[in-house]
mmCIF file of N, CA and C in Angstrom:
data_model
loop_
_atom_site.group_PDB
_atom_site.id
_atom_site.type_symbol
_atom_site.label_atom_id
_atom_site.label_comp_id
_atom_site.label_asym_id
_atom_site.label_seq_id
_atom_site.Cartn_x
_atom_site.Cartn_y
_atom_site.Cartn_z
ATOM 1 N N MET M 9 -14.802 5.142 23.138
ATOM 2 C CA MET M 9 -13.818 4.313 22.466
ATOM 3 C C MET M 9 -12.528 4.378 23.277
ATOM 4 N N SER M 10 -11.960 3.253 23.597
ATOM 5 C CA SER M 10 -10.811 3.200 24.484
ATOM 6 C C SER M 10 -9.501 3.525 23.778
ATOM 7 N N THR M 11 -9.302 3.072 22.536
ATOM 8 C CA THR M 11 -8.064 3.349 21.820
ATOM 9 C C THR M 11 -8.375 3.990 20.481
ATOM 10 N N ILE M 12 -7.471 4.811 20.032
ATOM 11 C CA ILE M 12 -7.611 5.465 18.737
ATOM 12 C C ILE M 12 -6.769 4.674 17.742
ATOM 13 N N PRO M 13 -7.350 4.236 16.622
ATOM 14 C CA PRO M 13 -6.613 3.404 15.666
ATOM 15 C C PRO M 13 -5.561 4.214 14.907
ATOM 16 N N PRO M 14 -4.536 3.539 14.374
ATOM 17 C CA PRO M 14 -3.555 4.236 13.533
ATOM 18 C C PRO M 14 -4.185 4.647 12.205
ATOM 19 N N CYS M 15 -3.543 5.541 11.519
ATOM 20 C CA CYS M 15 -4.038 6.044 10.236
ATOM 21 C C CYS M 15 -4.050 4.916 9.204
ATOM 22 N N PRO M 16 -5.178 4.687 8.508
ATOM 23 C CA PRO M 16 -5.215 3.634 7.500
ATOM 24 C C PRO M 16 -4.431 3.977 6.235
ATOM 25 N N GLN M 17 -4.083 5.249 6.052
ATOM 26 C CA GLN M 17 -3.363 5.636 4.846
ATOM 27 C C GLN M 17 -1.848 5.571 5.046
ATOM 28 N N CYS M 18 -1.330 6.178 6.120
ATOM 29 C CA CYS M 18 0.121 6.193 6.322
ATOM 30 C C CYS M 18 0.569 5.252 7.432
ATOM 31 N N THR M 19 -0.354 4.635 8.144
ATOM 32 C CA THR M 19 -0.143 3.660 9.226
ATOM 33 C C THR M 19 0.580 4.228 10.450
ATOM 34 N N LEU M 20 0.675 5.540 10.560
ATOM 35 C CA LEU M 20 1.280 6.140 11.747
ATOM 36 C C LEU M 20 0.228 6.295 12.838
ATOM 37 N N GLU M 21 0.658 6.352 14.082
ATOM 38 C CA GLU M 21 -0.282 6.355 15.200
ATOM 39 C C GLU M 21 -0.569 7.734 15.777
ATOM 40 N N ASN M 22 -0.162 8.792 15.101
ATOM 41 C CA ASN M 22 -0.381 10.156 15.569
ATOM 42 C C ASN M 22 -1.752 10.638 15.084
ATOM 43 N N THR M 23 -2.832 10.027 15.611
ATOM 44 C CA THR M 23 -4.194 10.358 15.200
ATOM 45 C C THR M 23 -5.002 10.865 16.388
ATOM 46 N N TYR M 24 -6.068 11.597 16.078
ATOM 47 C CA TYR M 24 -6.917 12.136 17.137
ATOM 48 C C TYR M 24 -8.357 12.227 16.634
ATOM 49 N N PRO M 25 -9.346 12.177 17.557
ATOM 50 C CA PRO M 25 -10.744 12.320 17.149
ATOM 51 C C PRO M 25 -11.083 13.792 16.931
ATOM 52 N N ASP M 26 -11.920 14.066 15.934
ATOM 53 C CA ASP M 26 -12.373 15.418 15.646
ATOM 54 C C ASP M 26 -13.825 15.327 15.189
ATOM 55 N N GLY M 27 -14.740 15.534 16.117
ATOM 56 C CA GLY M 27 -16.163 15.398 15.796
ATOM 57 C C GLY M 27 -16.493 13.942 15.531
ATOM 58 N N ASP M 28 -17.026 13.650 14.346
ATOM 59 C CA ASP M 28 -17.371 12.285 13.970
ATOM 60 C C ASP M 28 -16.264 11.586 13.194
ATOM 61 N N ASN M 29 -15.102 12.213 13.065
ATOM 62 C CA ASN M 29 -13.999 11.653 12.281
ATOM 63 C C ASN M 29 -12.755 11.470 13.136
ATOM 64 N N PHE M 30 -11.869 10.606 12.667
ATOM 65 C CA PHE M 30 -10.499 10.557 13.155
ATOM 66 C C PHE M 30 -9.651 11.331 12.159
ATOM 67 N N VAL M 31 -8.600 11.991 12.630
ATOM 68 C CA VAL M 31 -7.719 12.771 11.776
ATOM 69 C C VAL M 31 -6.284 12.360 12.058
ATOM 70 N N CYS M 32 -5.495 12.177 10.997
ATOM 71 C CA CYS M 32 -4.070 11.883 11.138
ATOM 72 C C CYS M 32 -3.312 13.199 11.122
ATOM 73 N N ALA M 33 -2.559 13.463 12.174
ATOM 74 C CA ALA M 33 -1.804 14.711 12.270
ATOM 75 C C ALA M 33 -0.609 14.720 11.310
ATOM 76 N N ASP M 34 -0.140 13.547 10.880
ATOM 77 C CA ASP M 34 1.035 13.480 10.013
ATOM 78 C C ASP M 34 0.696 13.700 8.540
ATOM 79 N N CYS M 35 -0.319 12.981 8.026
ATOM 80 C CA CYS M 35 -0.640 13.096 6.598
ATOM 81 C C CYS M 35 -1.923 13.868 6.322
ATOM 82 N N GLY M 36 -2.720 14.172 7.357
ATOM 83 C CA GLY M 36 -3.945 14.938 7.182
ATOM 84 C C GLY M 36 -5.144 14.121 6.733
ATOM 85 N N TYR M 37 -4.998 12.815 6.646
ATOM 86 C CA TYR M 37 -6.100 11.953 6.210
ATOM 87 C C TYR M 37 -7.196 11.919 7.274
ATOM 88 N N GLU M 38 -8.466 11.982 6.838
ATOM 89 C CA GLU M 38 -9.609 11.907 7.749
ATOM 90 C C GLU M 38 -10.471 10.714 7.370
ATOM 91 N N TRP M 39 -10.995 10.000 8.369
ATOM 92 C CA TRP M 39 -11.907 8.894 8.134
ATOM 93 C C TRP M 39 -12.922 8.849 9.252
ATOM 94 N N PRO M 40 -14.137 8.359 8.946
ATOM 95 C CA PRO M 40 -15.207 8.363 9.955
ATOM 96 C C PRO M 40 -14.929 7.379 11.090
ATOM 97 N N GLN M 41 -15.317 7.774 12.306
ATOM 98 C CA GLN M 41 -15.128 6.909 13.471
ATOM 99 C C GLN M 41 -15.982 5.660 13.350
ATOM 100 N N ALA M 42 -17.163 5.753 12.741
ATOM 101 C CA ALA M 42 -18.048 4.596 12.606
ATOM 102 C C ALA M 42 -17.390 3.517 11.752
ATOM 103 N N ALA M 43 -16.675 3.906 10.691
ATOM 104 C CA ALA M 43 -16.005 2.928 9.828
ATOM 105 C C ALA M 43 -14.871 2.238 10.578
ATOM 106 N N ALA M 44 -14.169 2.974 11.418
ATOM 107 C CA ALA M 44 -13.052 2.393 12.167
ATOM 108 C C ALA M 44 -13.547 1.387 13.187
ATOM 109 N N SER M 45 -14.679 1.665 13.821
ATOM 110 C CA SER M 45 -15.185 0.739 14.820
ATOM 111 C C SER M 45 -15.802 -0.503 14.189
ATOM 112 N N SER M 46 -16.329 -0.402 12.970
ATOM 113 C CA SER M 46 -16.942 -1.553 12.330
ATOM 114 C C SER M 46 -15.919 -2.457 11.655
ATOM 115 N N GLU M 47 -14.721 -1.945 11.373
ATOM 116 C CA GLU M 47 -13.700 -2.746 10.699
ATOM 117 C C GLU M 47 -13.178 -3.858 11.588
ATOM 118 N N GLY M 48 -12.938 -3.582 12.819
ATOM 119 C CA GLY M 48 -12.384 -4.584 13.721
ATOM 120 C C GLY M 48 -10.868 -4.632 13.618
ATOM 121 N N SER M 49 -10.348 -4.996 12.477
ATOM 122 C CA SER M 49 -8.901 -5.003 12.287
ATOM 123 C C SER M 49 -8.585 -4.343 10.948
ATOM 124 N N THR M 50 -7.470 -3.640 10.900
ATOM 125 C CA THR M 50 -7.082 -2.975 9.670
ATOM 126 C C THR M 50 -6.291 -3.943 8.809
ATOM 127 N N LEU M 51 -6.413 -3.799 7.516
ATOM 128 C CA LEU M 51 -5.750 -4.660 6.561
ATOM 129 C C LEU M 51 -4.286 -4.246 6.451
ATOM 130 N N VAL M 52 -3.381 -5.190 6.613
ATOM 131 C CA VAL M 52 -1.954 -4.910 6.497
ATOM 132 C C VAL M 52 -1.425 -5.630 5.273
ATOM 133 N N VAL M 53 -0.813 -4.872 4.358
ATOM 134 C CA VAL M 53 -0.234 -5.430 3.147
ATOM 135 C C VAL M 53 1.257 -5.608 3.395
ATOM 136 N N ARG M 54 1.766 -6.821 3.155
ATOM 137 C CA ARG M 54 3.168 -7.129 3.410
ATOM 138 C C ARG M 54 3.842 -7.613 2.127
ATOM 139 N N ASP M 55 5.122 -7.236 1.967
ATOM 140 C CA ASP M 55 5.884 -7.673 0.805
ATOM 141 C C ASP M 55 6.398 -9.097 1.008
ATOM 142 N N SER M 56 7.233 -9.586 0.106
ATOM 143 C CA SER M 56 7.720 -10.963 0.170
ATOM 144 C C SER M 56 8.596 -11.221 1.392
ATOM 145 N N ASN M 57 9.180 -10.189 1.969
ATOM 146 C CA ASN M 57 10.017 -10.333 3.161
ATOM 147 C C ASN M 57 9.258 -10.078 4.453
ATOM 148 N N GLY M 58 7.980 -9.763 4.373
ATOM 149 C CA GLY M 58 7.173 -9.524 5.562
ATOM 150 C C GLY M 58 7.139 -8.085 6.024
ATOM 151 N N ASN M 59 7.704 -7.159 5.269
ATOM 152 C CA ASN M 59 7.670 -5.737 5.620
ATOM 153 C C ASN M 59 6.313 -5.150 5.251
ATOM 154 N N ALA M 60 5.758 -4.334 6.135
ATOM 155 C CA ALA M 60 4.474 -3.687 5.868
ATOM 156 C C ALA M 60 4.642 -2.623 4.788
ATOM 157 N N LEU M 61 3.685 -2.585 3.861
ATOM 158 C CA LEU M 61 3.693 -1.595 2.787
ATOM 159 C C LEU M 61 2.601 -0.567 3.030
ATOM 160 N N ALA M 62 2.845 0.655 2.577
ATOM 161 C CA ALA M 62 1.874 1.741 2.703
ATOM 162 C C ALA M 62 1.797 2.483 1.370
ATOM 163 N N ASN M 63 0.743 3.263 1.187
ATOM 164 C CA ASN M 63 0.621 4.087 -0.013
ATOM 165 C C ASN M 63 1.831 4.999 -0.125
ATOM 166 N N GLY M 64 2.387 5.115 -1.345
ATOM 167 C CA GLY M 64 3.526 5.987 -1.580
ATOM 168 C C GLY M 64 4.875 5.322 -1.414
ATOM 169 N N ASP M 65 4.922 4.071 -0.966
ATOM 170 C CA ASP M 65 6.188 3.362 -0.819
ATOM 171 C C ASP M 65 6.789 3.050 -2.181
ATOM 172 N N THR M 66 8.073 2.694 -2.172
ATOM 173 C CA THR M 66 8.774 2.244 -3.361
ATOM 174 C C THR M 66 9.112 0.777 -3.177
ATOM 175 N N VAL M 67 8.835 -0.029 -4.200
ATOM 176 C CA VAL M 67 9.108 -1.462 -4.144
ATOM 177 C C VAL M 67 9.968 -1.868 -5.333
ATOM 178 N N VAL M 68 10.591 -3.060 -5.216
ATOM 179 C CA VAL M 68 11.450 -3.601 -6.262
ATOM 180 C C VAL M 68 10.930 -4.983 -6.640
ATOM 181 N N VAL M 69 10.891 -5.280 -7.936
ATOM 182 C CA VAL M 69 10.458 -6.581 -8.432
ATOM 183 C C VAL M 69 11.575 -7.588 -8.166
ATOM 184 N N ILE M 70 11.240 -8.757 -7.585
ATOM 185 C CA ILE M 70 12.267 -9.728 -7.210
ATOM 186 C C ILE M 70 12.427 -10.846 -8.234
ATOM 187 N N LYS M 71 11.620 -10.849 -9.306
ATOM 188 C CA LYS M 71 11.660 -11.911 -10.298
ATOM 189 C C LYS M 71 11.165 -11.355 -11.622
ATOM 190 N N ASP M 72 11.696 -11.838 -12.743
ATOM 191 C CA ASP M 72 11.195 -11.415 -14.050
ATOM 192 C C ASP M 72 9.723 -11.798 -14.178
ATOM 193 N N LEU M 73 8.899 -10.854 -14.617
ATOM 194 C CA LEU M 73 7.460 -11.087 -14.729
ATOM 195 C C LEU M 73 6.979 -10.737 -16.126
ATOM 196 N N LYS M 74 6.121 -11.586 -16.688
ATOM 197 C CA LYS M 74 5.449 -11.258 -17.941
ATOM 198 C C LYS M 74 4.268 -10.360 -17.613
ATOM 199 N N VAL M 75 4.016 -9.375 -18.447
ATOM 200 C CA VAL M 75 2.932 -8.426 -18.227
ATOM 201 C C VAL M 75 1.862 -8.663 -19.279
ATOM 202 N N LYS M 76 0.647 -8.974 -18.832
ATOM 203 C CA LYS M 76 -0.449 -9.185 -19.770
ATOM 204 C C LYS M 76 -0.742 -7.887 -20.515
ATOM 205 N N GLY M 77 -0.910 -7.991 -21.828
ATOM 206 C CA GLY M 77 -1.230 -6.826 -22.638
ATOM 207 C C GLY M 77 -0.026 -6.017 -23.053
ATOM 208 N N SER M 78 1.180 -6.503 -22.754
ATOM 209 C CA SER M 78 2.393 -5.779 -23.112
ATOM 210 C C SER M 78 3.449 -6.771 -23.580
ATOM 211 N N SER M 79 4.254 -6.357 -24.531
ATOM 212 C CA SER M 79 5.348 -7.212 -24.987
ATOM 213 C C SER M 79 6.612 -6.980 -24.157
ATOM 214 N N ILE M 80 6.578 -5.994 -23.275
ATOM 215 C CA ILE M 80 7.727 -5.657 -22.438
ATOM 216 C C ILE M 80 7.589 -6.355 -21.090
ATOM 217 N N PRO M 81 8.535 -7.227 -20.718
ATOM 218 C CA PRO M 81 8.460 -7.859 -19.390
ATOM 219 C C PRO M 81 9.005 -6.929 -18.310
ATOM 220 N N LEU M 82 8.604 -7.186 -17.078
ATOM 221 C CA LEU M 82 9.200 -6.480 -15.942
ATOM 222 C C LEU M 82 10.407 -7.295 -15.502
ATOM 223 N N LYS M 83 11.582 -6.732 -15.585
ATOM 224 C CA LYS M 83 12.808 -7.438 -15.218
ATOM 225 C C LYS M 83 13.028 -7.380 -13.718
ATOM 226 N N GLN M 84 13.758 -8.358 -13.209
ATOM 227 C CA GLN M 84 14.139 -8.361 -11.804
ATOM 228 C C GLN M 84 14.907 -7.081 -11.508
ATOM 229 N N GLY M 85 14.571 -6.422 -10.398
ATOM 230 C CA GLY M 85 15.229 -5.184 -10.019
ATOM 231 C C GLY M 85 14.515 -3.925 -10.483
ATOM 232 N N THR M 86 13.430 -4.080 -11.250
ATOM 233 C CA THR M 86 12.657 -2.918 -11.701
ATOM 234 C C THR M 86 12.047 -2.222 -10.488
ATOM 235 N N VAL M 87 12.164 -0.916 -10.441
ATOM 236 C CA VAL M 87 11.659 -0.123 -9.319
ATOM 237 C C VAL M 87 10.262 0.390 -9.645
ATOM 238 N N ILE M 88 9.342 0.184 -8.718
ATOM 239 C CA ILE M 88 7.978 0.704 -8.826
ATOM 240 C C ILE M 88 7.837 1.746 -7.721
ATOM 241 N N LYS M 89 7.717 3.022 -8.107
ATOM 242 C CA LYS M 89 7.641 4.110 -7.132
ATOM 243 C C LYS M 89 6.198 4.511 -6.873
ATOM 244 N N ASN M 90 5.969 5.058 -5.686
ATOM 245 C CA ASN M 90 4.676 5.645 -5.320
ATOM 246 C C ASN M 90 3.522 4.660 -5.532
ATOM 247 N N ILE M 91 3.602 3.514 -4.868
ATOM 248 C CA ILE M 91 2.563 2.489 -5.024
ATOM 249 C C ILE M 91 1.264 2.920 -4.345
ATOM 250 N N ARG M 92 0.172 2.283 -4.753
ATOM 251 C CA ARG M 92 -1.133 2.480 -4.133
ATOM 252 C C ARG M 92 -1.651 1.120 -3.703
ATOM 253 N N LEU M 93 -2.133 1.016 -2.482
ATOM 254 C CA LEU M 93 -2.695 -0.225 -1.994
ATOM 255 C C LEU M 93 -4.092 -0.408 -2.567
ATOM 256 N N VAL M 94 -4.436 -1.632 -2.906
ATOM 257 C CA VAL M 94 -5.770 -1.942 -3.418
ATOM 258 C C VAL M 94 -6.677 -2.133 -2.208
ATOM 259 N N GLU M 95 -7.792 -1.424 -2.200
ATOM 260 C CA GLU M 95 -8.715 -1.462 -1.058
ATOM 261 C C GLU M 95 -9.256 -2.872 -0.843
ATOM 262 N N ASP M 96 -9.239 -3.338 0.386
ATOM 263 C CA ASP M 96 -9.752 -4.656 0.795
ATOM 264 C C ASP M 96 -9.037 -5.823 0.112
ATOM 265 N N ASP M 97 -7.775 -5.637 -0.287
ATOM 266 C CA ASP M 97 -7.020 -6.717 -0.920
ATOM 267 C C ASP M 97 -5.572 -6.640 -0.446
ATOM 268 N N ALA M 98 -5.165 -7.602 0.363
ATOM 269 C CA ALA M 98 -3.814 -7.598 0.923
ATOM 270 C C ALA M 98 -2.800 -8.257 0.002
ATOM 271 N N GLU M 99 -3.211 -8.716 -1.178
ATOM 272 C CA GLU M 99 -2.295 -9.427 -2.056
ATOM 273 C C GLU M 99 -1.902 -8.661 -3.309
ATOM 274 N N HIS M 100 -2.476 -7.484 -3.549
ATOM 275 C CA HIS M 100 -2.183 -6.725 -4.761
ATOM 276 C C HIS M 100 -1.887 -5.261 -4.434
ATOM 277 N N ILE M 101 -1.047 -4.648 -5.272
ATOM 278 C CA ILE M 101 -0.803 -3.205 -5.222
ATOM 279 C C ILE M 101 -0.915 -2.669 -6.647
ATOM 280 N N GLU M 102 -1.086 -1.362 -6.765
ATOM 281 C CA GLU M 102 -1.108 -0.705 -8.070
ATOM 282 C C GLU M 102 0.093 0.212 -8.154
ATOM 283 N N GLY M 103 0.652 0.370 -9.347
ATOM 284 C CA GLY M 103 1.801 1.244 -9.507
ATOM 285 C C GLY M 103 2.190 1.388 -10.965
ATOM 286 N N ASN M 104 3.230 2.164 -11.195
ATOM 287 C CA ASN M 104 3.738 2.417 -12.538
ATOM 288 C C ASN M 104 5.242 2.206 -12.558
ATOM 289 N N SER M 105 5.723 1.566 -13.628
ATOM 290 C CA SER M 105 7.165 1.505 -13.836
ATOM 291 C C SER M 105 7.520 2.611 -14.829
ATOM 292 N N ASP M 106 8.792 2.721 -15.176
ATOM 293 C CA ASP M 106 9.196 3.756 -16.130
ATOM 294 C C ASP M 106 8.597 3.520 -17.512
ATOM 295 N N LYS M 107 8.454 2.242 -17.905
ATOM 296 C CA LYS M 107 7.989 1.922 -19.255
ATOM 297 C C LYS M 107 6.532 1.492 -19.320
ATOM 298 N N ILE M 108 5.980 0.949 -18.225
ATOM 299 C CA ILE M 108 4.611 0.421 -18.245
ATOM 300 C C ILE M 108 3.786 1.126 -17.177
ATOM 301 N N LYS M 109 2.675 1.685 -17.575
ATOM 302 C CA LYS M 109 1.790 2.396 -16.652
ATOM 303 C C LYS M 109 0.591 1.528 -16.299
ATOM 304 N N GLY M 110 0.006 1.744 -15.132
ATOM 305 C CA GLY M 110 -1.212 1.060 -14.732
ATOM 306 C C GLY M 110 -1.030 -0.401 -14.368
ATOM 307 N N LEU M 111 0.034 -0.725 -13.670
ATOM 308 C CA LEU M 111 0.291 -2.113 -13.278
ATOM 309 C C LEU M 111 -0.478 -2.489 -12.019
ATOM 310 N N VAL M 112 -0.951 -3.712 -11.965
ATOM 311 C CA VAL M 112 -1.481 -4.302 -10.743
ATOM 312 C C VAL M 112 -0.603 -5.519 -10.481
ATOM 313 N N LEU M 113 0.110 -5.512 -9.347
ATOM 314 C CA LEU M 113 1.109 -6.540 -9.067
ATOM 315 C C LEU M 113 0.796 -7.281 -7.781
ATOM 316 N N LYS M 114 1.149 -8.562 -7.747
ATOM 317 C CA LYS M 114 1.027 -9.348 -6.522
ATOM 318 C C LYS M 114 2.208 -9.010 -5.626
ATOM 319 N N VAL M 115 1.952 -8.849 -4.331
ATOM 320 C CA VAL M 115 3.011 -8.458 -3.403
ATOM 321 C C VAL M 115 4.026 -9.571 -3.163
ATOM 322 N N CYS M 116 3.692 -10.812 -3.495
ATOM 323 C CA CYS M 116 4.646 -11.910 -3.302
ATOM 324 C C CYS M 116 5.831 -11.802 -4.262
ATOM 325 N N PHE M 117 5.757 -10.957 -5.298
ATOM 326 C CA PHE M 117 6.850 -10.757 -6.237
ATOM 327 C C PHE M 117 7.578 -9.434 -5.998
ATOM 328 N N LEU M 118 7.325 -8.792 -4.859
ATOM 329 C CA LEU M 118 7.895 -7.474 -4.578
ATOM 330 C C LEU M 118 8.586 -7.461 -3.226
ATOM 331 N N ARG M 119 9.573 -6.571 -3.107
ATOM 332 C CA ARG M 119 10.162 -6.294 -1.797
ATOM 333 C C ARG M 119 10.264 -4.785 -1.651
ATOM 334 N N LYS M 120 10.147 -4.341 -0.420
ATOM 335 C CA LYS M 120 10.199 -2.911 -0.137
ATOM 336 C C LYS M 120 11.617 -2.405 -0.375
ATOM 337 N N ALA M 121 11.744 -1.279 -1.073
ATOM 338 C CA ALA M 121 13.056 -0.694 -1.337
ATOM 339 C C ALA M 121 13.558 -0.007 -0.078
ATOM 340 N N ASN M 122 14.858 -0.034 0.114
ATOM 341 C CA ASN M 122 15.459 0.581 1.315
ATOM 342 C C ASN M 122 15.592 2.058 1.195
#
C-alpha cells in the first residue's frame, strides 16, 4: 500500500500500520487495512459552511427547528456538544441538547462551533 489513510474517527493523519490493522497514534482508534483499501474514499461530513465535522465536535443550530416527538423546539443558537457521525451518511449527525436527548439532525441546519 503506497499511502496510509487518515483516521476515520478523528480525521488526523498520524496513523501507522500494525499487523492487519491501521492505528491512529492520536486517538488510539484501530481499523482493518482490508476495510480501508475497499472503501476507496472516506466519507466527509460537512456543516452548512463547508467545515468538516468529526465525532466529538460541537455544533450550533442555525435555524429554529421543530422536533418530532417533542413539544420543545430547537431554537437558533442551541449548542449540540459531542456529536456522533452517522455511519455511511454524510447528511445526518446524532447528538444531545440540554433539554432533548437522542437527536438526529441534518447537517444543513448546523454550523461548527468555534
